[in-house]
Coordinates of C-alpha atoms and ligand atoms in Angstrom, one line a residue:
Chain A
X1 CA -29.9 10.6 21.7
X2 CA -29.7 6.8 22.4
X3 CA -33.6 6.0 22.0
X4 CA -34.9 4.5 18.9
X5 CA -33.4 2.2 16.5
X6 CA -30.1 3.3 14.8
X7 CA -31.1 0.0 12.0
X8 CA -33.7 -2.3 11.6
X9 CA -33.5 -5.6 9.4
X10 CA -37.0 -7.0 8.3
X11 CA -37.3 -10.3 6.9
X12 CA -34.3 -9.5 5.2
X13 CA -33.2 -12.4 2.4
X14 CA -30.0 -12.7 0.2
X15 CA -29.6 -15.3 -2.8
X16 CA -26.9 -15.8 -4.9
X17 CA -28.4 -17.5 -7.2
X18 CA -29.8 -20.7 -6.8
X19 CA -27.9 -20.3 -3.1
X20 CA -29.3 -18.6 -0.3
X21 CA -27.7 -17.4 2.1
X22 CA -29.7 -15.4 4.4
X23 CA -33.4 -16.7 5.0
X24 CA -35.1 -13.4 6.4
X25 CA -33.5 -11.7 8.7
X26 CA -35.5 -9.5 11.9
X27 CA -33.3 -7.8 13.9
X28 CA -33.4 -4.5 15.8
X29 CA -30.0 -2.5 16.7
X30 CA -30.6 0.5 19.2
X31 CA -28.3 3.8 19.2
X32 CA -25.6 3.3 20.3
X33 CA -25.7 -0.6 20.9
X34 CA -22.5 -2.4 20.2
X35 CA -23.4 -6.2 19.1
X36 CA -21.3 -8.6 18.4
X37 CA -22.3 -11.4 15.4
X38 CA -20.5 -14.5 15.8
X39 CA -20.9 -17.7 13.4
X40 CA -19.2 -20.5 11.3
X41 CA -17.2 -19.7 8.3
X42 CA -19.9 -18.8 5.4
X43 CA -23.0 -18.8 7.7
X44 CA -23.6 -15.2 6.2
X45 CA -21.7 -12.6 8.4
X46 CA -19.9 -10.9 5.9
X47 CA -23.0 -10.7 3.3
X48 CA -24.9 -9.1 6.7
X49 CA -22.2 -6.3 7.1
X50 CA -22.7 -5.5 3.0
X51 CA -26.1 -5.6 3.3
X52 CA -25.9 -2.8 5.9
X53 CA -23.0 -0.9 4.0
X54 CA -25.3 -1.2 1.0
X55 CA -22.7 -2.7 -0.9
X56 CA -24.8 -5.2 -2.2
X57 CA -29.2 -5.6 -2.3
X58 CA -31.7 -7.7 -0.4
X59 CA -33.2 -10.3 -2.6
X60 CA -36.1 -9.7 -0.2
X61 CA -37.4 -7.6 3.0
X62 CA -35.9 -4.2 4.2
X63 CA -33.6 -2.3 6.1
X64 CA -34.0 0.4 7.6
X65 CA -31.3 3.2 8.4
X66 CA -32.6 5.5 11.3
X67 CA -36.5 4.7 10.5
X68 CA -35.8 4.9 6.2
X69 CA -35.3 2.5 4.0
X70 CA -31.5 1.9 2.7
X71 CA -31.5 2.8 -1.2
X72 CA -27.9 2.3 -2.4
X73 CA -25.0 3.3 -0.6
X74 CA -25.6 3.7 3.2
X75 CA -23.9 7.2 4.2
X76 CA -24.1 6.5 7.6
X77 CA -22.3 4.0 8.0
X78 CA -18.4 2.9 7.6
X79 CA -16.7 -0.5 7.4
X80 CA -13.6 -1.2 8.8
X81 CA -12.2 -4.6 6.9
X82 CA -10.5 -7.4 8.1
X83 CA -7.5 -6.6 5.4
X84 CA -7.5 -2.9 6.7
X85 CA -7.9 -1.8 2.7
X86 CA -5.6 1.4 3.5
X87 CA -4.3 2.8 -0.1
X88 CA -0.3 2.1 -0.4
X89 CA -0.2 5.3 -2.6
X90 CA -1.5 7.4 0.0
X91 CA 0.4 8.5 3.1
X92 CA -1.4 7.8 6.8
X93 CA -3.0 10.9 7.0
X94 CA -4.2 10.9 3.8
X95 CA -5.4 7.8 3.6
X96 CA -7.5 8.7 6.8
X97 CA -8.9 11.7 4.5
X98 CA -10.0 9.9 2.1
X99 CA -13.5 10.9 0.4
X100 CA -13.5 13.5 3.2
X101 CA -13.9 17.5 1.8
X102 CA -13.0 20.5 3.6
X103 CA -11.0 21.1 6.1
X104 CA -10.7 18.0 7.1
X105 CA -7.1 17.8 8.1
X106 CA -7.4 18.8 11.9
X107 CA -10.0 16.3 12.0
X108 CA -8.1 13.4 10.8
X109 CA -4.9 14.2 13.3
X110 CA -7.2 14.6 16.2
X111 CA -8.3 10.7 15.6
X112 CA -5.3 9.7 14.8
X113 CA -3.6 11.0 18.2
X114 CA -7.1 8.7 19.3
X115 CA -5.4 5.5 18.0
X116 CA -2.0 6.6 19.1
X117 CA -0.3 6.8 15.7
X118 CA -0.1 11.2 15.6
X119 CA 3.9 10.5 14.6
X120 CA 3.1 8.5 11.9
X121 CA 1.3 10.8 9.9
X122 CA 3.4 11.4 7.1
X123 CA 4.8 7.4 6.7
X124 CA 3.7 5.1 4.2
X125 CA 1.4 2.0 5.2
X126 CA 3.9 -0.3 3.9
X127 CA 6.1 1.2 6.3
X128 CA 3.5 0.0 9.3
X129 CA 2.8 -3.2 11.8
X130 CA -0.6 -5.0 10.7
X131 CA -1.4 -3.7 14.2
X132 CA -0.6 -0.2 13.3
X133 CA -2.5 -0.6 9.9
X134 CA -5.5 -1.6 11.7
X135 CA -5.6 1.3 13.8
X136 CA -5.1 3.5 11.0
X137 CA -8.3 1.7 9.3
X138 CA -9.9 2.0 12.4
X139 CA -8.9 5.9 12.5
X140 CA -9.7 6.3 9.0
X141 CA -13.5 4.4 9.9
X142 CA -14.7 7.0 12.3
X143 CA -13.4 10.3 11.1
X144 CA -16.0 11.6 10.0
X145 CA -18.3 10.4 12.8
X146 CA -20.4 7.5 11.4
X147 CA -23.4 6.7 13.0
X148 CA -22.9 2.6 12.5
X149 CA -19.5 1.5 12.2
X150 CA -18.9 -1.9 10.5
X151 CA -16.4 -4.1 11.7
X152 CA -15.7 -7.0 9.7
X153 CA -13.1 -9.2 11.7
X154 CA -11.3 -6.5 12.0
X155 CA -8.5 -8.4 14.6
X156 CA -8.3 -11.9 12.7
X157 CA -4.9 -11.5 11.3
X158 CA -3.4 -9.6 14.9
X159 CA -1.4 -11.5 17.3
X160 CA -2.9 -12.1 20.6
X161 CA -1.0 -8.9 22.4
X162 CA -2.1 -6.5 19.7
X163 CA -5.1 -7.7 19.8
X164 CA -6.0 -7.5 23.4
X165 CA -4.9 -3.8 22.9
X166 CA -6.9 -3.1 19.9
X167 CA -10.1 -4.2 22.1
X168 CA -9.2 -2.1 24.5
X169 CA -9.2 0.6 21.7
X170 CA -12.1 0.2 20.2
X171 CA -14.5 0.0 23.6
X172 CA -12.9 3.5 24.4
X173 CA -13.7 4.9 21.4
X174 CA -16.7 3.6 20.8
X175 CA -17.7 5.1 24.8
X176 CA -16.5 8.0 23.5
X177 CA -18.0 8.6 20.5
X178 CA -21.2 7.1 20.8
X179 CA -22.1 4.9 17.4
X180 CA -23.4 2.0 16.9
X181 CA -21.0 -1.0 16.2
X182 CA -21.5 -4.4 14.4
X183 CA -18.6 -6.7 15.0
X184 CA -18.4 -9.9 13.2
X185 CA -15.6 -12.0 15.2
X186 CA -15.2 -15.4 15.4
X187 CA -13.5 -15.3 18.9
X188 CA -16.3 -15.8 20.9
X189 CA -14.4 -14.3 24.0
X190 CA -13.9 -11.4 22.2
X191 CA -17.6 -11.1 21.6
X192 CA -18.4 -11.2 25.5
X193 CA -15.6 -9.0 25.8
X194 CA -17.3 -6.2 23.9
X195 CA -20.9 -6.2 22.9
X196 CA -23.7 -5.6 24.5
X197 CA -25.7 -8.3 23.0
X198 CA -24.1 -11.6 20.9
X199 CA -25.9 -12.9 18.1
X200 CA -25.4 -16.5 16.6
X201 CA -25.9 -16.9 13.2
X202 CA -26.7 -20.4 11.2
X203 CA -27.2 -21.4 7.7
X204 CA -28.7 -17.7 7.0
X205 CA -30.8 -17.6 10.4
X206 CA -30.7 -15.8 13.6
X207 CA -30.3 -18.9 16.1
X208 CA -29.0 -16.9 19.2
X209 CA -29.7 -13.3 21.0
X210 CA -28.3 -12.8 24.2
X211 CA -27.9 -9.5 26.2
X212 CA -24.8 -9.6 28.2
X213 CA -25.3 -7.9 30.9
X214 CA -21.6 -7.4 32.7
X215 CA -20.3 -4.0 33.7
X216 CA -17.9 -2.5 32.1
X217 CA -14.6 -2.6 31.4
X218 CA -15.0 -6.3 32.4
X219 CA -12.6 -8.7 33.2
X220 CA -11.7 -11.8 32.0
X221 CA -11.1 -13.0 35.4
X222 CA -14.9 -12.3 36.7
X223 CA -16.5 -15.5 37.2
X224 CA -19.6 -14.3 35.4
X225 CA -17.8 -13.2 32.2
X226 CA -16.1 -17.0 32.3
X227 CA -19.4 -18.7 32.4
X228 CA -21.1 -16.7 30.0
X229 CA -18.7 -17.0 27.4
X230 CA -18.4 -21.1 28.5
X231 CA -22.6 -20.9 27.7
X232 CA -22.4 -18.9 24.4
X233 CA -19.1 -21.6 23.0
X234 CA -21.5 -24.8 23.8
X235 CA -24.1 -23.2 21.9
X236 CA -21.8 -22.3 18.6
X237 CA -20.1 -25.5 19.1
X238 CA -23.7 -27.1 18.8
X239 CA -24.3 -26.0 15.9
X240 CA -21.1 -26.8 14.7
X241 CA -22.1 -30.6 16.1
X242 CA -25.1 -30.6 14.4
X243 CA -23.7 -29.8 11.0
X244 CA -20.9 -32.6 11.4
X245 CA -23.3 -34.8 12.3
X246 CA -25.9 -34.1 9.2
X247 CA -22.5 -34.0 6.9
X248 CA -22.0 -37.6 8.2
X249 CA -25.7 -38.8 7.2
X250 CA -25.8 -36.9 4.3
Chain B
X1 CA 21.5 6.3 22.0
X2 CA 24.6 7.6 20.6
X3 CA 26.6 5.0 20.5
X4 CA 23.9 3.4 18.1
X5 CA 23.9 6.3 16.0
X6 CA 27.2 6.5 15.2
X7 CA 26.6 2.7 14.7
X8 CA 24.2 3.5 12.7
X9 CA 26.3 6.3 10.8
X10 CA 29.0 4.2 10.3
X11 CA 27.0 1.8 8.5
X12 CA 25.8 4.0 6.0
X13 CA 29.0 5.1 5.3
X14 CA 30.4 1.6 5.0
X15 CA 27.3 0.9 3.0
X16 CA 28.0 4.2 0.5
X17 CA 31.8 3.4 0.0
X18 CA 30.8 0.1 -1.2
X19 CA 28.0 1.6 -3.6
X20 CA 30.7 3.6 -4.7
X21 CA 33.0 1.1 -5.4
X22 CA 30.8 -0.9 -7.5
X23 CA 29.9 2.3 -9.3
X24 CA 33.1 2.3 -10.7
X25 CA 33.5 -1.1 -11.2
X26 CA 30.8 -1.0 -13.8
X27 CA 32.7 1.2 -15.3
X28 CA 35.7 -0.5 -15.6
X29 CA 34.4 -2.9 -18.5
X30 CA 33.6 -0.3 -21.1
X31 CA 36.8 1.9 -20.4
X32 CA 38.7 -0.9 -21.1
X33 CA 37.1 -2.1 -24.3
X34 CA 37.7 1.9 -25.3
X35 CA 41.5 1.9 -24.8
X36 CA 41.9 -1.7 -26.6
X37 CA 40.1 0.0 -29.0
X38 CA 42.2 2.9 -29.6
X39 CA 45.3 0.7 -29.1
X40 CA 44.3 -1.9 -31.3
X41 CA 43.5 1.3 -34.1
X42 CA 47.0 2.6 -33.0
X43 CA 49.1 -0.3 -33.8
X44 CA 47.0 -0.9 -37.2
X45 CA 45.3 -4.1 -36.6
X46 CA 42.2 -2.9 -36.6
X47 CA 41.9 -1.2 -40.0
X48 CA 40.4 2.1 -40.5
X49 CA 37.8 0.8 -43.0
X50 CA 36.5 -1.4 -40.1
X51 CA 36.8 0.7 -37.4
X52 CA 38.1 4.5 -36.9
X53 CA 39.7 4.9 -33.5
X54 CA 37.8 6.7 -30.8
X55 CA 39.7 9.4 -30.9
X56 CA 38.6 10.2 -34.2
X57 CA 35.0 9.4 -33.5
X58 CA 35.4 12.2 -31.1
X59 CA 36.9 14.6 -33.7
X60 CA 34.1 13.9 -36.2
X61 CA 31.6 14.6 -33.3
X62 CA 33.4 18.5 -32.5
X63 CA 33.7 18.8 -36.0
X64 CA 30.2 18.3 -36.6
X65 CA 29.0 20.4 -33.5
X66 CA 31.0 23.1 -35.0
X67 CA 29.2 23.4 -37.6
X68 CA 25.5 23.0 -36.1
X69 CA 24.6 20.4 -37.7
X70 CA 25.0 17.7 -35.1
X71 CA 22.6 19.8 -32.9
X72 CA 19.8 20.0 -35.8
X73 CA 20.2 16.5 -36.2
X74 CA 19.9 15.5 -32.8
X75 CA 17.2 17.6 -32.5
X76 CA 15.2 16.7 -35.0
X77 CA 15.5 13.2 -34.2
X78 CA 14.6 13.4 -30.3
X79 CA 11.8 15.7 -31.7
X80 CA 10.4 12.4 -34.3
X81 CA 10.6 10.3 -30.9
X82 CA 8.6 12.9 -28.9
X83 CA 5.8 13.6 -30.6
X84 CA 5.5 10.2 -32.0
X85 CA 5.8 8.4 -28.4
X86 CA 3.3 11.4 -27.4
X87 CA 0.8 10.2 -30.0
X88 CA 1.1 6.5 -29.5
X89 CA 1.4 7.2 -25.4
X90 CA -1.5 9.0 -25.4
X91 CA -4.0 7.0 -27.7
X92 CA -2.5 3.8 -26.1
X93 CA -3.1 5.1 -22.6
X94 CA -6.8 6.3 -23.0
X95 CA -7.7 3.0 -24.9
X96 CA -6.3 1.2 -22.4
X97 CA -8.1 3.3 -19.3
X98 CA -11.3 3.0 -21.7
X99 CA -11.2 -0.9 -22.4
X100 CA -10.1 -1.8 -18.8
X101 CA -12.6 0.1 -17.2
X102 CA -15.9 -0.5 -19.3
X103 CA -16.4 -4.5 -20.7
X104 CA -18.6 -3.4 -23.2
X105 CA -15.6 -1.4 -25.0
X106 CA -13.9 -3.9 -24.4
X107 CA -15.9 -6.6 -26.1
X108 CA -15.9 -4.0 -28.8
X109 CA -11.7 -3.2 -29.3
X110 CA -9.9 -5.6 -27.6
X111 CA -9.3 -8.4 -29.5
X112 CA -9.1 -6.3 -33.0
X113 CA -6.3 -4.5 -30.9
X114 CA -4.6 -8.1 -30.1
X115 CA -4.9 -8.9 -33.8
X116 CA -3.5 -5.4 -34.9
X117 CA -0.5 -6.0 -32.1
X118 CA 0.2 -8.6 -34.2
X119 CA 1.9 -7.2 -37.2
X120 CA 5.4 -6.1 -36.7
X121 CA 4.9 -2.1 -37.6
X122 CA 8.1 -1.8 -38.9
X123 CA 6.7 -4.1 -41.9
X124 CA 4.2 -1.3 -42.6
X125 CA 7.2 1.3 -43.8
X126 CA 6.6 0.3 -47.8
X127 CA 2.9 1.4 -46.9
X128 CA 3.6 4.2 -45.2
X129 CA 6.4 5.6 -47.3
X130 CA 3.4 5.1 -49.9
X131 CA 1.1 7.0 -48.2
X132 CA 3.6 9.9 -46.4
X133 CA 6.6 9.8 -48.8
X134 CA 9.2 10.5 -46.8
X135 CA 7.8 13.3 -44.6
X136 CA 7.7 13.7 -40.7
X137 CA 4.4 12.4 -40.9
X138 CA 5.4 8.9 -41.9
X139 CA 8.4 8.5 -39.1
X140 CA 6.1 10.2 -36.5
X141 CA 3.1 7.8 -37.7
X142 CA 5.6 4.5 -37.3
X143 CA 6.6 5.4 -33.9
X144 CA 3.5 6.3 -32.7
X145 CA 2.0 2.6 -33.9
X146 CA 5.1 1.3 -32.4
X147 CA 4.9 2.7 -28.9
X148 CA 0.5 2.4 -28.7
X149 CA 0.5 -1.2 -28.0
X150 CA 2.9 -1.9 -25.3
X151 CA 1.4 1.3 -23.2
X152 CA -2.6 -0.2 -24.3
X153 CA -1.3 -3.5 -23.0
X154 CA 0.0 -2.5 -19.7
X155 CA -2.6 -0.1 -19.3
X156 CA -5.4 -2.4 -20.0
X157 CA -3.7 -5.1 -17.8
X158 CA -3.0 -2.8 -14.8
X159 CA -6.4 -1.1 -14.6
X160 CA -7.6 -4.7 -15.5
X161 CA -6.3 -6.1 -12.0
X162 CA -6.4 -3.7 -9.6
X163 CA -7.4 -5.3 -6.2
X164 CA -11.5 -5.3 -6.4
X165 CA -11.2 -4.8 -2.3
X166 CA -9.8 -1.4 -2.5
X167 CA -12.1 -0.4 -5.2
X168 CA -15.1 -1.4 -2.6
X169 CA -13.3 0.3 0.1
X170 CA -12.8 3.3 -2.1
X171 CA -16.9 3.2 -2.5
X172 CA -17.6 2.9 1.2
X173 CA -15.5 6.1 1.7
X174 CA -17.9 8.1 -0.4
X175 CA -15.4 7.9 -4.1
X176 CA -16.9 7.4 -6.8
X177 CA -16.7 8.7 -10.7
X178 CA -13.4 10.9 -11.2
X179 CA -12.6 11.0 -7.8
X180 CA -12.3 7.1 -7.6
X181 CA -10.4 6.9 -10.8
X182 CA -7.7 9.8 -9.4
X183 CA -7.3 8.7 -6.3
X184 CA -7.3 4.3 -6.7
X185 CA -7.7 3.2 -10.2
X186 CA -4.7 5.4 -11.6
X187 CA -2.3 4.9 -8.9
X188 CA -3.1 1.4 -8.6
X189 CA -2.7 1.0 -12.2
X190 CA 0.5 2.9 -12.3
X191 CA 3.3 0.4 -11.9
X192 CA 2.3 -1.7 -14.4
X193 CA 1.6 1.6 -16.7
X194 CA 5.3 2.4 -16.2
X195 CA 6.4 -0.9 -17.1
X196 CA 4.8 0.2 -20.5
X197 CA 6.3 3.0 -20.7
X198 CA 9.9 1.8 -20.0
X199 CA 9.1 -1.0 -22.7
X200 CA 7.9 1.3 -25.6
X201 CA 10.6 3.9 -24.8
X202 CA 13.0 0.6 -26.6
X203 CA 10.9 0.5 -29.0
X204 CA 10.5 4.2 -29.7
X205 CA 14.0 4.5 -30.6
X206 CA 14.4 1.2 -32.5
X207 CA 11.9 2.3 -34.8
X208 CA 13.2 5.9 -35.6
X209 CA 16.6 4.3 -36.3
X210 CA 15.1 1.8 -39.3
X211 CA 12.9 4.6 -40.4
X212 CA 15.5 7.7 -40.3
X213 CA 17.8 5.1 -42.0
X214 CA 15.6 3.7 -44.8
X215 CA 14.0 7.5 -45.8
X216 CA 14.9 11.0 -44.3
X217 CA 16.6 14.0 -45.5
X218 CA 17.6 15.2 -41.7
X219 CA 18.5 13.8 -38.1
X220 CA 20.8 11.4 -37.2
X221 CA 19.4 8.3 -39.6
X222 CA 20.2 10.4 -42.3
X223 CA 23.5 12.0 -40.7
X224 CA 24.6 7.7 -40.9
X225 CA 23.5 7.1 -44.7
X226 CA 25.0 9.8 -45.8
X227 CA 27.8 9.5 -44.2
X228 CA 28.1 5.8 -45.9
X229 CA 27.5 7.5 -49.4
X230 CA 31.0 9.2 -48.1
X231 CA 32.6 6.5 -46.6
X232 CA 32.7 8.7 -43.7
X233 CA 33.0 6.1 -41.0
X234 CA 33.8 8.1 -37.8
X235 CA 30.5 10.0 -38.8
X236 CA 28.7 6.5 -39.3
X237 CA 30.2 5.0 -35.7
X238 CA 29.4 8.7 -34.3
X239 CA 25.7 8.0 -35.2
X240 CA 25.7 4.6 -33.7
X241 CA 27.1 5.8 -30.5
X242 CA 24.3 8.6 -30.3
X243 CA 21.5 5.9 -30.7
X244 CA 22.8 4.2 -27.9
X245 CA 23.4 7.6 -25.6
X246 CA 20.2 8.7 -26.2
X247 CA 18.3 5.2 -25.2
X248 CA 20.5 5.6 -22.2
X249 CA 19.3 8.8 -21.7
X250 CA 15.8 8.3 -21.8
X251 CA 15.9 5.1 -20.1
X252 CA 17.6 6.8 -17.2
X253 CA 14.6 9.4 -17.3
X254 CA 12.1 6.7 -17.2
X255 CA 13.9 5.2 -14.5
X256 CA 14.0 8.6 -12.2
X257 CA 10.0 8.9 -12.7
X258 CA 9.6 5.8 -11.8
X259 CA 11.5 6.2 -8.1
X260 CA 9.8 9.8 -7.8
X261 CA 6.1 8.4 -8.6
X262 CA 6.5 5.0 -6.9
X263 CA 8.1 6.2 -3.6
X264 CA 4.8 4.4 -1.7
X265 CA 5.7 1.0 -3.7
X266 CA 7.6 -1.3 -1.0
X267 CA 10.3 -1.8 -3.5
X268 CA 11.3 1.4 -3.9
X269 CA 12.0 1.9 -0.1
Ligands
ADP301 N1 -20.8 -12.6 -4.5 C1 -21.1 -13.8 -4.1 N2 -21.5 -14.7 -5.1 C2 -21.8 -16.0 -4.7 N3 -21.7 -16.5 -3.5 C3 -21.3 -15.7 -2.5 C4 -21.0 -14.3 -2.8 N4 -20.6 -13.7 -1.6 C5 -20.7 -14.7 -0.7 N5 -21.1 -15.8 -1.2 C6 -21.4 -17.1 -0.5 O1 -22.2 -16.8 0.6 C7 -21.8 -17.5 1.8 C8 -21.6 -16.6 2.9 O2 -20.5 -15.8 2.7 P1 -19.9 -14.8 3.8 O3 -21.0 -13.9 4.1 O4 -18.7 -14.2 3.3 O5 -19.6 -15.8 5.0 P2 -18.9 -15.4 6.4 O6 -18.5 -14.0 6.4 O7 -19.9 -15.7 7.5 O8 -17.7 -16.4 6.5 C9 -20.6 -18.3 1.4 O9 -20.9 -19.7 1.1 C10 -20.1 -17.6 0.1 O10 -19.5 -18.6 -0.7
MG302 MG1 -16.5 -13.1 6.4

């Protein structure tokens, strides 16, 4: 089950215009293989993850979904946004059904007794936490098991508690349930945290790749954790320098 | 835990008797005006060629409902507003839906519809009375124009602006076509669709009094000319008063849509 690649980018471009944004892109993401993309604010994550959901085109290259080429919407795959995106006008569990046909009701209250929220079925989401929301998107993500789940900052707007539990969440279920997961965070601790591999992305390339190796559950109190996420900081603040520095001479 | 809900319980009630008490404070203004009214008609300042006491407002009204022909009249009228406000709801709606949804429609209609909008309808009536006489067509056609643009505005506007990440979202989920429209563009689009409605209702009414007033041979317009023609003015103030019961009415059910359909709406909760 976890041999071969779940996606493949290959020289994959994007333009807006006159303004590109990605410069060809090679990456590989195995079965199962959570990876973590990190990067400053408009390097390109975003228009990565809608490359993958097939929300928008490549202006060049290809990607490939389980060995064939994306055309249009990619089925196998579900974003989770930063917003959450649940529907007002639909209660929990329905919002949670959404798009799904069937029966899918059983399936939708087994994930959300997952995420802890089984009582809150029948509520409204304006009635919710943004912690609860997310869980709900998060709930509503996997239900009808995606093989690449798309996170798009998904923990920005949480407060540092809910957030250390919403980590916790996701690893379990992703353990559990086996897909592969693209996070784009810009906590780089988080990254360590959770992903089997950390990529750096800047001004549309691929500047970092590094396997973190550290069993899991992992602590933030290992040494090793502290020093790799120390390493993988200097490097994004780098190229952070390196931007001040050509802002200043330009 | 019990202690809090009986703390709890308590405030509710404390909470309802106060409701309660405004309720009937609100009423307190037009009850009064009522019996200065009548006393006022009593004692003969206010003459009976002005005014006619309440009380015989009331008597004109069982009169009238004894002999059926306040019911037709009522009838007929609520009947005009229906089926005109049906009309104008419906074409309003679905050129709204059609013009919000697509650009190149809306390219096409909307600014001929903004010019249209433009001219007050009720300054059509020598036209139509021209081309309907004094039929049902020509009231029905008047409200119908009338109530059209505030629903195609609203419409339009609310389709117009629903949030564009919900719509992706909605397309990541696997919606798309009907299903998308069912389940996010019309619900999205529905508070502001409402507003429309609530708005035209105003104008629905409005525009059946001038027209059932200016040409009819039935309903409550008519019941008011002819009344005049008989110096009849308990039957005249009778008419007046129904107008206004009647917007009340269906203001009221426009209001209890609105809290059953928008239970989701923070506002509402
Ligand atoms: N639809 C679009 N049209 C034009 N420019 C866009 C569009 N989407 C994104 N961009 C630009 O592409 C760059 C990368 O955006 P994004 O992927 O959202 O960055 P990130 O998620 O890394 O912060 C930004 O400069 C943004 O302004
Ligand atoms: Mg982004």
């Amino acid at each position: 089950m976890k041999n071969g690649n779940s996606l493949e980018l290959q020289g994959v471009r994007k333009d807006f215009g006159e303004f590109e944004v990605l410069k060809g892109m090679d990456l590989t993401f195995k079965k199962g293989e959570f990876v973590a993309i990190v990067g400053k604010s408009g390097c390109g994550k975003s228009t990565l993850l809608r490359l993958v959901a097939g929300l928008e085109k490549p202006t060049g290259g290809q990607i490939l979904v389980n060995g064939k080429p994306l055309n249009g919407l990619n089925k196998s795959s579900r974003t989770m946004f930063q917003d959450g995106r649940l529907f007002p006008w639909k209660k929990i569990l329905q919002n949670i059904g959404v798009g799904l046909k069937g029966d899918w009701k059983s399936n939708a209250m087994e994930l959300l007794e997952q995420v802890g929220l089984a009582d809150r079925a029948n509520d409204w989401p304006s009635v919710l936490s943004g912690g609860q929301k997310q869980r709900v998107a998060l709930a509503r993500a996997l239900v009808n098991q995606p093989d690449i789940l798309l996170l798009d900052e998904p923990l920005g707007a949480l407060d540092a508690l809910t957030r250390i539990g919403m980590q916790r969440l996701i690893e379990e279920l992703w353990r559990k349930r086996d897909f592969t997961a693209l996070l784009v965070t810009h906590d780089v601790e988080e990254a360590v945290m959770l992903a089997d591999r950390v990529i750096l992305i800047e001004e549309g390339k691929v500047v970092m790749n590094k396997e973190i190796n550290l069993p899991r559950p992992r602590k933030k109190d290992s040494i090793q954790y502290s020093s790799l996420a120390a390493q993988i900081l200097d490097r994004v603040m780098q190229v952070e320098g390196k931007m001040e520095k050509k802002a200043i001479h330009a | 835990m019990t202690t809090t809900l009986q703390k709890e319980v308590k405030l509710k009630m404390k909470l309802n008797k106060k409701f309660n008490k405004f309720h009937l404070i609100s009423w307190l203004v037009p009850i009064l005006l009522l019996v200065t009214w009548q006393l006022l008609s009593l004692w003969g300042i206010l003459s009976e060629r002005i005014l006619p006491a309440p009380t015989e407002v009331f008597q004109a009204g069982v009169a009238l409902l004894g002999t059926g022909e306040l019911i037709d009249y009522i009838g007929i009228s609520a009947q005009r507003a229906f089926i005109g406000f049906l009309i104008g709801g419906i074409i309003g709606f679905v050129l709204g839906l059609l013009n919000g949804l697509s650009s190149i429609a809306e390219t096409l209609f909307d600014t001929s519809l903004q010019m249209l909008r433009n001219i007050p309808h009720l300054a059509l009536i020598p036209l139509v009375i021209l081309w309907f006489g004094i039929d049902e067509e020509a009231k029905i056609f008047l409200v119908a124009l009338g109530v059209l643009f505030p629903i195609y505005l609203n419409t339009f506007h609310g389709v117009k602006s629903v949030d564009k990440g919900l719509i992706e979202a909605a397309r990541v989920y696997g919606l798309s076509g009907f299903s998308l429209f069912w389940n996010v563009l019309l619900p999205a689009a529905f508070p502001s669709i409402l507003v429309g409605i609530r708005f035209s209702l105003g104008i629905m009414w409005v525009t059946l009094i001038v027209a059932e007033t200016i040409s009819a041979n039935s309903g409550i317009g008519y019941m008011a000319m002819n009344a005049r023609e008989f110096m009849r003015m308990d039957i005249v103030v009778l008419s007046i008063l129904l107008y206004a019961l009647l917007g009340k009415i269906s203001d009221v059910a426009a209001k209890i849509i609105e809290k059953r359909c928008l239970k989701w709406h923070p506002s509402y909760q």
